[in-house]
XYZ file of C-alpha atoms in Angstrom:
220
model
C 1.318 26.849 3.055
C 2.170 23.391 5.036
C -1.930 22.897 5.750
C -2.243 23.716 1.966
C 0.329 20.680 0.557
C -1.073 17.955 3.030
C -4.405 18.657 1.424
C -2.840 18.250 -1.753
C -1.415 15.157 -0.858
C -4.239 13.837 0.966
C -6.729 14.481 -2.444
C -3.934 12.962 -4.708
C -4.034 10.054 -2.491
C -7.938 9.898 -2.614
C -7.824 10.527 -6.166
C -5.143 7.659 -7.243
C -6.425 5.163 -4.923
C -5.008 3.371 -2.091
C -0.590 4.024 -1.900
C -0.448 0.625 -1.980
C -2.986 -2.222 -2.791
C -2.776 -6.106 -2.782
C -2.332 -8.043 -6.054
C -2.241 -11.660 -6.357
C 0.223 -13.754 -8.352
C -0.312 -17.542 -9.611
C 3.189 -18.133 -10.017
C 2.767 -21.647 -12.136
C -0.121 -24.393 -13.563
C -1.694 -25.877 -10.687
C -4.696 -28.034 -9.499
C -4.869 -26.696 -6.215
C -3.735 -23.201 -5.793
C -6.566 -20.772 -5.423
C -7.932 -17.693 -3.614
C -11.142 -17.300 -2.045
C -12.931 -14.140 -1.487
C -15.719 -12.577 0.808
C -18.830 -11.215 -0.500
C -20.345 -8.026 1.151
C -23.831 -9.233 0.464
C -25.328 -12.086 -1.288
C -25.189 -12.507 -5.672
C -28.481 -12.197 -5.914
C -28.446 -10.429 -9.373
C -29.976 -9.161 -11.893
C -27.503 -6.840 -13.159
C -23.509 -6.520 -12.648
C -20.255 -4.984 -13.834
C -17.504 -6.841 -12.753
C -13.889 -5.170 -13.171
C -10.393 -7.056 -13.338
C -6.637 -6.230 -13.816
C -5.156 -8.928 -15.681
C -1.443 -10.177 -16.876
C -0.313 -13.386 -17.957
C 1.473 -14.876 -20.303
C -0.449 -18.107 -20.914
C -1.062 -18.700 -24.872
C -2.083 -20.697 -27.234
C -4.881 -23.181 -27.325
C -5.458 -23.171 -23.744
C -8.832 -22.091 -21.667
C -8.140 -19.684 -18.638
C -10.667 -19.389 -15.882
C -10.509 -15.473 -14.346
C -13.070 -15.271 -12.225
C -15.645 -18.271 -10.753
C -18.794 -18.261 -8.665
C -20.673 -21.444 -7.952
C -22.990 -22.762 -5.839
C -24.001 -26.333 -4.833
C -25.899 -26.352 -7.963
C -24.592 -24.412 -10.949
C -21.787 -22.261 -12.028
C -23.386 -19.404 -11.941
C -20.794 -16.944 -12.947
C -17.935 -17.651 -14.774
C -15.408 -15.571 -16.600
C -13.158 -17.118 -19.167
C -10.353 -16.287 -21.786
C -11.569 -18.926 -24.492
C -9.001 -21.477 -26.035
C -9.038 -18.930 -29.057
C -8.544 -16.052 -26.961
C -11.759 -14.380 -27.146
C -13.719 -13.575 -23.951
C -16.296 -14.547 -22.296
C -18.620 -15.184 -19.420
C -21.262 -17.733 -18.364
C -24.483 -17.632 -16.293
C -25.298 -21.497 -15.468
C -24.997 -22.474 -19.146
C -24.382 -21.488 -22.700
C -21.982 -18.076 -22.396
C -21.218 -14.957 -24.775
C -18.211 -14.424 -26.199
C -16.277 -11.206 -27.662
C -13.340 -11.281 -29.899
C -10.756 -8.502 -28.552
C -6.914 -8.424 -28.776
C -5.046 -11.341 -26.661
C -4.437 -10.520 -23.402
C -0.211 -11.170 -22.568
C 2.248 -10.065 -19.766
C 1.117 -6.141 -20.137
C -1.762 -5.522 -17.410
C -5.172 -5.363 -19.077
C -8.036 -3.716 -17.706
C -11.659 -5.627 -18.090
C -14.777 -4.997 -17.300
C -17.986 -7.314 -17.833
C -21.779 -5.531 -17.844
C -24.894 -7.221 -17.813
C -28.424 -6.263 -17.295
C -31.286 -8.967 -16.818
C -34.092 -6.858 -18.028
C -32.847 -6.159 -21.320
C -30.014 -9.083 -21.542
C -27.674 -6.202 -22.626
C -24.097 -7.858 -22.445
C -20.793 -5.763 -22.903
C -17.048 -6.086 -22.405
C -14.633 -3.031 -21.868
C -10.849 -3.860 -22.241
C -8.632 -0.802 -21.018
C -11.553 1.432 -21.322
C -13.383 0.291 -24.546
C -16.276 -1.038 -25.416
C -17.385 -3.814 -27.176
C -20.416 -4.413 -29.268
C -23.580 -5.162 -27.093
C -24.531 -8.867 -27.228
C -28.306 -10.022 -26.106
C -27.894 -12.524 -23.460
C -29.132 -14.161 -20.345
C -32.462 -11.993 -20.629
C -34.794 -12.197 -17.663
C -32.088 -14.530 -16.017
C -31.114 -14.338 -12.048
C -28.045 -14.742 -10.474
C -28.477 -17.203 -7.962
C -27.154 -16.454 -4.195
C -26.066 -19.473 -1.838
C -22.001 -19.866 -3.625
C -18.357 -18.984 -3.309
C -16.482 -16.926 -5.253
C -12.757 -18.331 -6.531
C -9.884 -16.659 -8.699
C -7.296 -18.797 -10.120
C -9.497 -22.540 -10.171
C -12.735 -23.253 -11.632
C -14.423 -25.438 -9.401
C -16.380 -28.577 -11.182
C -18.211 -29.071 -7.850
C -18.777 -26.872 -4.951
C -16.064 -28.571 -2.796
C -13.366 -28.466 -5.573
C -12.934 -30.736 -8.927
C -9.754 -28.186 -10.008
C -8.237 -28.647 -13.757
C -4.565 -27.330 -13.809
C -5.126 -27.018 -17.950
C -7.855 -24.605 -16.735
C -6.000 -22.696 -13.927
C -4.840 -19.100 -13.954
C -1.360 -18.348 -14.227
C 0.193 -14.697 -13.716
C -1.450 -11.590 -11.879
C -4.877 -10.270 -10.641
C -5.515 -7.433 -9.053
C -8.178 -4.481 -8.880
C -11.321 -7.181 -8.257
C -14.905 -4.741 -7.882
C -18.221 -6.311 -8.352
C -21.279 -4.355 -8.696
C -24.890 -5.398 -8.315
C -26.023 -2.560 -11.051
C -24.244 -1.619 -14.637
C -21.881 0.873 -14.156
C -22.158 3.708 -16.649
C -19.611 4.222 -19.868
C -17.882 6.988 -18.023
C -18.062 5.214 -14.889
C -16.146 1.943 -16.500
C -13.773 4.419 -18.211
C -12.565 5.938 -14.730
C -12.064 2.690 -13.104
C -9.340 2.006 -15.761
C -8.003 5.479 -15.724
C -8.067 5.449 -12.083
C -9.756 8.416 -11.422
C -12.379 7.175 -8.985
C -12.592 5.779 -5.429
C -15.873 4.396 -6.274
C -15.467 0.627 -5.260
C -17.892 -2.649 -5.546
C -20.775 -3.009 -3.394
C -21.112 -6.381 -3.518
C -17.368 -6.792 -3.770
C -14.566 -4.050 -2.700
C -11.181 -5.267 -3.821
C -9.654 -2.722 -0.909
C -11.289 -3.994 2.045
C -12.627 -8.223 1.318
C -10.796 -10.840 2.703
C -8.859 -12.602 0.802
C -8.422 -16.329 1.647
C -5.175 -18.132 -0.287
C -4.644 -21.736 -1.275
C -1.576 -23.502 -2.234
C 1.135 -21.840 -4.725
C -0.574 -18.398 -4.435
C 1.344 -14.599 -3.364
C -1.102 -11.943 -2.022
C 1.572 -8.764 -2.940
C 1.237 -5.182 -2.191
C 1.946 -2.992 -5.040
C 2.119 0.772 -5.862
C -0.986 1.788 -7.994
């Protein structure tokens, strides 16, 4: 009976994720605060989901930078809450954009799909999909950068707008070098998975803070 509940518990735990996992706060608008992370292998893409948990309470006419990798070069992948609240992400240009309900101080799950080959572009919010966009077709992530969350760096040392900065809480950061399946998206929200990013693994990369920045631990 005792061997019987510590399997129980030990599945749950699997099941549910880690008992406790990191989150990172941006307490206020700054030009300098910032945290760096450490890719598992190089963005050299040609496909990706990348999957956020994101709160703030940031409005109005103001742009919002969520997630940023540059190199020397370009800003190669950049993920943005627009100044009129839609969403969007760039690949060293022009971006696409999707009109979904504001995000605010209630945690939002997001997840961002694209596939090179066929320049099918998607966003999921809390499990949902968006309409697919064409966009970015044949293109290639570029390896060589840094990725940032909270800043978005005009320049590969820096060049950080505090009218651009991220202010409230990010957690729950997975990048994949492939496009995760509907069903696959819809467990990462519902937490039903311990499939992580291969290219980034939100349990186990290092996590580098700058400035005005909290690295938390908080019960899933």
């Amino acid at each position: 009976m005792r061997l019987s509940l510590v399997l129980l518990i030990t599945i749950s735990a699997v099941f549910s994720g880690s008992l406790a996992f990191r989150s990172v706060v941006f307490p206020s608008e700054t030009s300098n605060s910032y945290v760096g992370m450490t890719l598992k292998k190089p963005l050299n893409l040609r496909a990706f989901t990348l999957c956020m948990r994101v709160a703030t309470e940031l409005s109005g006419e103001r742009e919002i930078i969520l997630f940023a990798y540059r190199t020397p070069d370009h800003d190669e992948l950049n993920v943005w809450r627009e100044l009129d609240g839609r969403l969007s992400f760039y690949l060293s240009g022009s971006g696409v954009l999707f009109k979904v309900p504001d995000l605010g101080s209630l945690q939002n799950h997001l997840c961002f799909t694209w596939d090179s080959s066929s320049g099918a572009a998607a966003l999921f919010m809390n499990g949902r999909k968006s309409v697919t966009k064409i966009y970015g077709k044949d293109h290639t992530i570029q390896p060589g950068g840094r990725v940032l969350i909270g800043q978005d760096p005009d320049n590969f040392l820096g060049g950080f707008d505090a009218k651009q900065s991220f202010v409230g809480e990010i957690s729950d950061v997975n990048l994949w070098d492939s496009v995760l399946s509907d069903t696959d998206v819809q467990n990462q929200f519902h937490q039903r998975t311990t499939q992580k990013g291969n290219v980034i693994d939100w349990e186990t990369v290092d996590l580098t803070p700058t400035g005005a920045v909290e690295v938390i631990n908080v019960n899933p």
